[in-house]
Amino acid sequence: MRCPVRAECAAHALAVREPYGVWGGLTEDEREELMGRARTRLITAAPSGATTATTGSRPT
């Protein structure tokens, strides 16, 4: 039987960067790998010449 809140549990753990335990069927290492992949996609998907939200300056 599969847990009915598995997806919500995993999403929460990823959103708050939960450092310990198994959440939504994902181990600490699996969550860290997923976050690393998401970070890489965000960086490579950023349009050139984009400004940062906090400073309004262009990244160097």
PDB file of C-alpha atoms in Angstrom:
ATOM      1  CA  MET A   1       0.000   0.000   0.000  1.00  0.00           C
ATOM      2  CA  ARG A   2       1.315   3.408  -0.958  1.00  0.00           C
ATOM      3  CA  CYS A   3       1.201   6.412   1.382  1.00  0.00           C
ATOM      4  CA  PRO A   4      -1.578   8.822   0.311  1.00  0.00           C
ATOM      5  CA  VAL A   5       0.463  11.941   1.200  1.00  0.00           C
ATOM      6  CA  ARG A   6       3.826  10.868  -0.200  1.00  0.00           C
ATOM      7  CA  ALA A   7       4.017  13.638  -2.829  1.00  0.00           C
ATOM      8  CA  GLU A   8       3.008  16.353  -0.363  1.00  0.00           C
ATOM      9  CA  CYS A   9       5.521  15.070   2.169  1.00  0.00           C
ATOM     10  CA  ALA A  10       8.363  15.054  -0.371  1.00  0.00           C
ATOM     11  CA  ALA A  11       7.402  18.526  -1.627  1.00  0.00           C
ATOM     12  CA  HIS A  12       7.458  19.901   1.917  1.00  0.00           C
ATOM     13  CA  ALA A  13      10.860  18.369   2.644  1.00  0.00           C
ATOM     14  CA  LEU A  14      12.279  19.874  -0.557  1.00  0.00           C
ATOM     15  CA  ALA A  15      10.685  23.275   0.074  1.00  0.00           C
ATOM     16  CA  VAL A  16      12.115  23.628   3.580  1.00  0.00           C
ATOM     17  CA  ARG A  17      15.358  21.765   2.763  1.00  0.00           C
ATOM     18  CA  GLU A  18      14.710  19.202   5.504  1.00  0.00           C
ATOM     19  CA  PRO A  19      18.176  17.875   6.416  1.00  0.00           C
ATOM     20  CA  TYR A  20      17.253  14.682   8.264  1.00  0.00           C
ATOM     21  CA  GLY A  21      15.334  11.471   7.715  1.00  0.00           C
ATOM     22  CA  VAL A  22      13.259   9.974   4.946  1.00  0.00           C
ATOM     23  CA  TRP A  23      10.457  12.229   3.715  1.00  0.00           C
ATOM     24  CA  GLY A  24       8.073  11.261   0.960  1.00  0.00           C
ATOM     25  CA  GLY A  25      10.175   8.207   0.241  1.00  0.00           C
ATOM     26  CA  LEU A  26      13.299  10.296  -0.412  1.00  0.00           C
ATOM     27  CA  THR A  27      16.482   9.964   1.622  1.00  0.00           C
ATOM     28  CA  GLU A  28      18.632  12.929   2.626  1.00  0.00           C
ATOM     29  CA  ASP A  29      21.017  12.224  -0.257  1.00  0.00           C
ATOM     30  CA  GLU A  30      18.208  11.848  -2.794  1.00  0.00           C
ATOM     31  CA  ARG A  31      16.683  15.180  -1.746  1.00  0.00           C
ATOM     32  CA  GLU A  32      20.071  16.894  -1.953  1.00  0.00           C
ATOM     33  CA  GLU A  33      20.608  15.483  -5.447  1.00  0.00           C
ATOM     34  CA  LEU A  34      17.188  16.701  -6.575  1.00  0.00           C
ATOM     35  CA  MET A  35      17.849  20.174  -5.168  1.00  0.00           C
ATOM     36  CA  GLY A  36      21.206  20.286  -6.936  1.00  0.00           C
ATOM     37  CA  ARG A  37      19.586  19.371 -10.243  1.00  0.00           C
ATOM     38  CA  ALA A  38      16.870  21.993  -9.775  1.00  0.00           C
ATOM     39  CA  ARG A  39      19.473  24.642  -8.923  1.00  0.00           C
ATOM     40  CA  THR A  40      21.474  23.745 -12.054  1.00  0.00           C
ATOM     41  CA  ARG A  41      18.363  24.017 -14.235  1.00  0.00           C
ATOM     42  CA  LEU A  42      17.503  27.424 -12.772  1.00  0.00           C
ATOM     43  CA  ILE A  43      21.001  28.741 -13.371  1.00  0.00           C
ATOM     44  CA  THR A  44      21.177  27.495 -16.961  1.00  0.00           C
ATOM     45  CA  ALA A  45      17.622  28.658 -17.711  1.00  0.00           C
ATOM     46  CA  ALA A  46      18.215  32.242 -16.539  1.00  0.00           C
ATOM     47  CA  PRO A  47      18.130  34.582 -19.545  1.00  0.00           C
ATOM     48  CA  SER A  48      21.341  36.438 -20.283  1.00  0.00           C
ATOM     49  CA  GLY A  49      21.200  40.015 -19.095  1.00  0.00           C
ATOM     50  CA  ALA A  50      18.699  39.150 -16.361  1.00  0.00           C
ATOM     51  CA  THR A  51      18.827  41.248 -13.222  1.00  0.00           C
ATOM     52  CA  THR A  52      18.828  39.913  -9.708  1.00  0.00           C
ATOM     53  CA  ALA A  53      15.687  40.450  -7.664  1.00  0.00           C
ATOM     54  CA  THR A  54      17.497  41.654  -4.556  1.00  0.00           C
ATOM     55  CA  THR A  55      19.925  44.185  -6.019  1.00  0.00           C
ATOM     56  CA  GLY A  56      18.512  44.994  -9.425  1.00  0.00           C
ATOM     57  CA  SER A  57      22.014  44.642 -10.839  1.00  0.00           C
ATOM     58  CA  ARG A  58      23.162  42.344 -13.573  1.00  0.00           C
ATOM     59  CA  PRO A  59      25.082  39.264 -12.470  1.00  0.00           C
ATOM     60  CA  THR A  60      28.773  39.337 -13.371  1.00  0.00           C
TER      61      THR A  60
END
